[in-house]
Coordinates of C-alpha atoms in Angstrom, one line a residue:
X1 CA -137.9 -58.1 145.3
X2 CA -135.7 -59.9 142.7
X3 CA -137.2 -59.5 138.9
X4 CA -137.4 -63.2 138.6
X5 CA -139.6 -63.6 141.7
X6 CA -141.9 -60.9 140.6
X7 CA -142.2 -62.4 137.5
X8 CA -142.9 -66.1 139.0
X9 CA -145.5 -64.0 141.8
X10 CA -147.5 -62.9 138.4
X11 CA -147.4 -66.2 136.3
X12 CA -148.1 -68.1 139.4
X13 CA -151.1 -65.5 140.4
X14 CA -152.5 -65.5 137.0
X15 CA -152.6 -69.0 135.8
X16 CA -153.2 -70.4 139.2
X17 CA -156.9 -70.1 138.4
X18 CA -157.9 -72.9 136.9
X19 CA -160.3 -71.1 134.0
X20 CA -157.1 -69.0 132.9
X21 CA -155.2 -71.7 133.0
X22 CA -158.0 -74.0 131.0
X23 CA -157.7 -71.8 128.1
X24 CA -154.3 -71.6 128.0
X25 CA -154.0 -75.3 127.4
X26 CA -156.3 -75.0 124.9
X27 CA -154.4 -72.8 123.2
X28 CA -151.1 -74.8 123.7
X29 CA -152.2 -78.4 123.7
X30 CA -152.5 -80.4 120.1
X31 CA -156.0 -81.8 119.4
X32 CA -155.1 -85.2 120.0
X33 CA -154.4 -84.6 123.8
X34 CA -157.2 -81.4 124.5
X35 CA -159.8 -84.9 123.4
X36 CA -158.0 -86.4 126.2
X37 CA -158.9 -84.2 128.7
X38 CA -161.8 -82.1 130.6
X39 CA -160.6 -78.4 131.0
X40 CA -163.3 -77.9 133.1
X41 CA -162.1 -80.4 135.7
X42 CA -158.2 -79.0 135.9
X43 CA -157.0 -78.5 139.4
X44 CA -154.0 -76.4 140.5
X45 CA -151.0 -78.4 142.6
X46 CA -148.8 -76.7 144.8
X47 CA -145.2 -76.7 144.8
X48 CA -144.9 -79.6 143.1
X49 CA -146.2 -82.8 141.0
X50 CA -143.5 -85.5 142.3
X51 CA -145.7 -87.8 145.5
X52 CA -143.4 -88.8 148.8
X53 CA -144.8 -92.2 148.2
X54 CA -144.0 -92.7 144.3
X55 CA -147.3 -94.7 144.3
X56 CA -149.4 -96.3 141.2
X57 CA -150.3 -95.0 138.9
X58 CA -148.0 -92.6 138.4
X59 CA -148.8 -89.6 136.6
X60 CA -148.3 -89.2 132.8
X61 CA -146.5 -85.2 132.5
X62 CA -146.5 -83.5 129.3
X63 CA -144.1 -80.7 130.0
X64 CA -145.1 -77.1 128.5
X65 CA -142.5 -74.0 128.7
X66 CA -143.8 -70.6 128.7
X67 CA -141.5 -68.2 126.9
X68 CA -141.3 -65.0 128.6
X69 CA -138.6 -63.3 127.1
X70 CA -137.4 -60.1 125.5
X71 CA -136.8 -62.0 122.5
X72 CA -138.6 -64.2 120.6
X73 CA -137.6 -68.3 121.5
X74 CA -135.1 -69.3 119.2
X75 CA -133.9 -72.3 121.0
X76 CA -134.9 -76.0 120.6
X77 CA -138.2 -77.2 122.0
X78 CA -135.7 -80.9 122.6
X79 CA -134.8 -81.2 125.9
X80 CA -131.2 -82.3 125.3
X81 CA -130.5 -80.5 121.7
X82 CA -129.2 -77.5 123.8
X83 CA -127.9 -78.5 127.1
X84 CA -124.7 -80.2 125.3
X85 CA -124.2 -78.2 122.3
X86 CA -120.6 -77.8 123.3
X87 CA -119.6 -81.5 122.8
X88 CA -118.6 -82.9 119.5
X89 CA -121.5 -84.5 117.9
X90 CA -120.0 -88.0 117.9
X91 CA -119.8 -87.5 121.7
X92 CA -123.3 -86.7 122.0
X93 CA -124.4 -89.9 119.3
X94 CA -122.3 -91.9 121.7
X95 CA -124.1 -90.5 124.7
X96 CA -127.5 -90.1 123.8
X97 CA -129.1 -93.6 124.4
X98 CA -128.0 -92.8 128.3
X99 CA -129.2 -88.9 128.3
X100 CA -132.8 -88.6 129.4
X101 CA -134.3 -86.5 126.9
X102 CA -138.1 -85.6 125.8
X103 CA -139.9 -82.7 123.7
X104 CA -141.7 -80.1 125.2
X105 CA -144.5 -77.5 123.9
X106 CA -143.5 -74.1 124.0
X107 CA -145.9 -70.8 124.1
X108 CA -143.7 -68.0 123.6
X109 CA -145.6 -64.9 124.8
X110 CA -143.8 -62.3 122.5
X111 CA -145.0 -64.2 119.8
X112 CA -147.4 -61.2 118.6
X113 CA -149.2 -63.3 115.3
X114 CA -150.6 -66.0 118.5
X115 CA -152.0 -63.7 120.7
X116 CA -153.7 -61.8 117.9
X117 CA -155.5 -65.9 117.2
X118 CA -156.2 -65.9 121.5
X119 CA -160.5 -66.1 121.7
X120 CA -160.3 -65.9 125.4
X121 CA -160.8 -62.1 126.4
X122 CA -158.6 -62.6 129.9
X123 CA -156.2 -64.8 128.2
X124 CA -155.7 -62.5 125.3
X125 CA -155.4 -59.6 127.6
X126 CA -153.0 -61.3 130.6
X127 CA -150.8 -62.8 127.7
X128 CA -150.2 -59.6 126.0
X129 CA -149.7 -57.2 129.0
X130 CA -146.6 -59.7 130.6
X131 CA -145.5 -59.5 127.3
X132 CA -145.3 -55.5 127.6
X133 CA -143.4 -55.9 130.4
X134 CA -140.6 -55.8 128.4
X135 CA -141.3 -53.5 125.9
X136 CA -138.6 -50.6 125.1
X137 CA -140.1 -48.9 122.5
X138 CA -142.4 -45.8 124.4
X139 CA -144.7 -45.4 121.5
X140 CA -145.8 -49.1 120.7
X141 CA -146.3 -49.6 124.5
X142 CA -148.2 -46.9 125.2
X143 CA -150.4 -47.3 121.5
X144 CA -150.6 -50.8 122.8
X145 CA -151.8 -50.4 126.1
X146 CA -154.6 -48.3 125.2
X147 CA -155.7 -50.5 122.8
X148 CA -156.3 -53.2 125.0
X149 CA -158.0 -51.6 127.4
X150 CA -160.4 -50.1 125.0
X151 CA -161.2 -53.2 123.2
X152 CA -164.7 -53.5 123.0
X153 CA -164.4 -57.4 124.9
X154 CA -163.0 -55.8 127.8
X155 CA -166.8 -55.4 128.8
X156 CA -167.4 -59.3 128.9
X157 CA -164.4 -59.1 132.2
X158 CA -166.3 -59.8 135.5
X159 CA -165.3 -57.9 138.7
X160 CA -163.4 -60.8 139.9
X161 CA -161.0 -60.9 136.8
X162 CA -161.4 -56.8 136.6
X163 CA -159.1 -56.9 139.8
X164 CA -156.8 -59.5 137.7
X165 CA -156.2 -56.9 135.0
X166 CA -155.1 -54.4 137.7
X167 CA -152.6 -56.2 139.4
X168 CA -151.2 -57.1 135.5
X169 CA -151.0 -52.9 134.8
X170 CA -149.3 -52.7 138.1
X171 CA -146.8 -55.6 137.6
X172 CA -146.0 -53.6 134.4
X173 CA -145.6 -50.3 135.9
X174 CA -142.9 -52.2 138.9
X175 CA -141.3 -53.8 136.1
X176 CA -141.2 -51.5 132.9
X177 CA -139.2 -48.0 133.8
X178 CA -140.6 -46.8 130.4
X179 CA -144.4 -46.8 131.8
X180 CA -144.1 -44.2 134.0
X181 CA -146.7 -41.5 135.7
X182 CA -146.5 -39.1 132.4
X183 CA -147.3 -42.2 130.0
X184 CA -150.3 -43.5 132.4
X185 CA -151.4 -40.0 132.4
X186 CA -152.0 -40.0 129.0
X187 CA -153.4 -43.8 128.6
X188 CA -155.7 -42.6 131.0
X189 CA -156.9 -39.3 128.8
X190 CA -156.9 -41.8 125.7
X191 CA -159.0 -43.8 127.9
X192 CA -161.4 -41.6 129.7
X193 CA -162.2 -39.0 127.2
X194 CA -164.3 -41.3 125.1
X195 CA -167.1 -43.4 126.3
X196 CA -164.6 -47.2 126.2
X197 CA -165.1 -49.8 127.8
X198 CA -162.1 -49.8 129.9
X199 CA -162.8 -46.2 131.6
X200 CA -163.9 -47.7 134.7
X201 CA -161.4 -50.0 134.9
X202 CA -158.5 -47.5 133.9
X203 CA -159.9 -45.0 136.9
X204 CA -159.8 -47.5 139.4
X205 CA -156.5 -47.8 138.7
X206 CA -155.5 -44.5 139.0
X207 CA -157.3 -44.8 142.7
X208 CA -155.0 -47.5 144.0
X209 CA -152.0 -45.9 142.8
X210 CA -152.7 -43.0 144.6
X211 CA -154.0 -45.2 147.5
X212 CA -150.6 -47.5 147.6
X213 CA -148.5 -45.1 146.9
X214 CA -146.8 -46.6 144.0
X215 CA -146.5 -44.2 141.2
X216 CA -143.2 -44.5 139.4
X217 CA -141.4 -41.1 138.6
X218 CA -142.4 -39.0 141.8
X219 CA -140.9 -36.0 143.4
X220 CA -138.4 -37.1 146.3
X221 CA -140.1 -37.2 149.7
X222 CA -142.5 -39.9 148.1
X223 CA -140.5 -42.8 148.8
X224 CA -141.5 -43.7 152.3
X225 CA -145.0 -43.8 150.7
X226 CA -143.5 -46.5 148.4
X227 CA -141.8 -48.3 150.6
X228 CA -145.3 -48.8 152.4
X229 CA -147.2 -49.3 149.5
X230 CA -144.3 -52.5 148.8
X231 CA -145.0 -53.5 152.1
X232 CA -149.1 -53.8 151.6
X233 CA -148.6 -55.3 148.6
X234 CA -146.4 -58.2 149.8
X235 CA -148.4 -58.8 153.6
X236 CA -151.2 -59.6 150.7
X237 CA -149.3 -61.6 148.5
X238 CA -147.9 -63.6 151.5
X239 CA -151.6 -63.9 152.4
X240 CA -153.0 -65.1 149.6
X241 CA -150.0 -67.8 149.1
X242 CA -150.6 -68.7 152.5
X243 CA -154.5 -69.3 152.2
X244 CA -153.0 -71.4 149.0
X245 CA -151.3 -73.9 151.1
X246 CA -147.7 -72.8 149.8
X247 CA -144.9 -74.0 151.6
X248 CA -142.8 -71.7 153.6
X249 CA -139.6 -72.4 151.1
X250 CA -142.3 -71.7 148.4
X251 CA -143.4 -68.3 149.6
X252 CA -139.6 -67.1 150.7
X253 CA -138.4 -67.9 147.8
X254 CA -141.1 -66.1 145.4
X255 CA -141.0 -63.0 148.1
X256 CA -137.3 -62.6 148.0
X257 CA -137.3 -63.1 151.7
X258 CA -135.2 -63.6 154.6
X259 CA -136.0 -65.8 157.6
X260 CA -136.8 -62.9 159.4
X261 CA -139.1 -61.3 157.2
X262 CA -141.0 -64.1 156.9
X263 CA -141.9 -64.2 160.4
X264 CA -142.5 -60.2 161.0
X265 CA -145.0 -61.0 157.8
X266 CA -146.4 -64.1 159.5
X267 CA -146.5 -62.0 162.5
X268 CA -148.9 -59.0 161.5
X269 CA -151.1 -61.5 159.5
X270 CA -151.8 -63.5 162.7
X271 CA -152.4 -60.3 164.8
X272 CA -154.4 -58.4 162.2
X273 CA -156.7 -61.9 162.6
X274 CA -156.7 -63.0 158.9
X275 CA -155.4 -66.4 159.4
X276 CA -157.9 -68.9 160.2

């Protein structure tokens, strides 16, 4: 799977639930426009905000960018102030009153100082750990790690979002060659040893790695256990986009797959009855 699409599979997974995604507005969104609104009564779109029928009214957009770099943002938040940096800037004045162009809010997740200000528990957490996906230095992403998950609010996490938190450690482990079987071995001492509340959480983890067959850094002879343990992981994530109503373009596209592997997927999901 292409890094880009795993990353889109996460962000999409994540904040495709409309109380994560609730308090990420309210973390993004100025006063003025969070009055405007009722969090509570948000509702995720598929695919797409733009109607086949252009009807009335039509929908007022405020455009937000999440920054999920190994480097802080250090670009414009104005549409237009980058894309034609390389003209003259009497070409651009002459231009601009026929350019489209519009601001946008920006959360940049490596921004460390505003996810220390996060209030939400699973936003703070879900933030912070797709920001340690690209984390180089060993020590501060190990230290990190275990501090999250033996932060005292990790107790207020129900077992729905628990599950969450899991697939966020794994998406780190597929995408950061730095956390690898030796450094989970020791979160997981840091972890376990002491009564925190993250010990249950941190050895249910250790259980579906060994279940899925997963772990980074094993002996040869392991990899066929990988390569099933990809293969579970994206029959689910093909079910669950499918129960979402994505689009088969949609669901190639995020998968990385071919024409063919979408139907062999399509294929065991109808004969293992999980389609209704």
């Amino acid at each position: 799977m292409a890094d880009y699409a795993r990353h889109d599979i996460m962000f999409k997974e994540a904040f495709g639930d409309p109380v994560l995604a609730s308090a990420l507005l309210e973390e993004v969104l100025p006063d003025s426009l969070l009055t405007r609104i009722v969090p509570d009564s948000l509702t995720p779109k598929k695919d797409t905000f733009i109607t086949e029928d252009r009807g009335n009214p039509r929908t007022l957009i405020i455009p937000i960018l999440i920054a999920q770099d190994r480097r802080r943002w250090s670009r414009s938040t104005t549409l237009m102030a980058d894309f034609f940096s390389h003209y003259s800037q009497s070409l651009r004045d002459d231009c601009e009153p026929f350019t489209p162009n519009f601001r946008y809010l920006l959360y940049d997740i490596q921004e460390q100082d505003a996810a220390d200000m996060i209030r939400h528990t699973l936003l703070k957490i879900t933030i912070e750990l797709m920001a340690l996906v690209f984390e180089e230095d060993e020590a501060k992403l190990e230290a990190r790690m275990t501090e999250l998950l033996t932060m005292s609010e990790i107790g207020e996490i129900s077992d729905s979002y628990a599950e969450q938190v899991l697939r966020l450690l794994e998406y780190i482990m597929r995408g950061n060659r730095h956390f690898d079987e030796a450094m989970f071995e020791s979160i997981r001492q840091n972890v376990t040893t002491e009564d925190h509340e993250g010990s249950e959480m941190i050895m249910n983890f250790a259980e579906q790695l060994e279940q899925r067959g997963i772990k980074k850094g094993l002996e040869q002879g392991m990899e066929k256990g990988m390569e099933k343990g990809q293969h579970q992981r994206d029959l689910a994530f093909f079910l669950k986009l499918t129960r979402r109503g994505e689009s088969k373009e949609a669901i190639v596209d995020l998968l990385d797959l071919d024409d063919a592997s979408f139907e062999a997927l399509q294929a065991e999901v109808n004969e293992n009855g999980d389609i209704r």
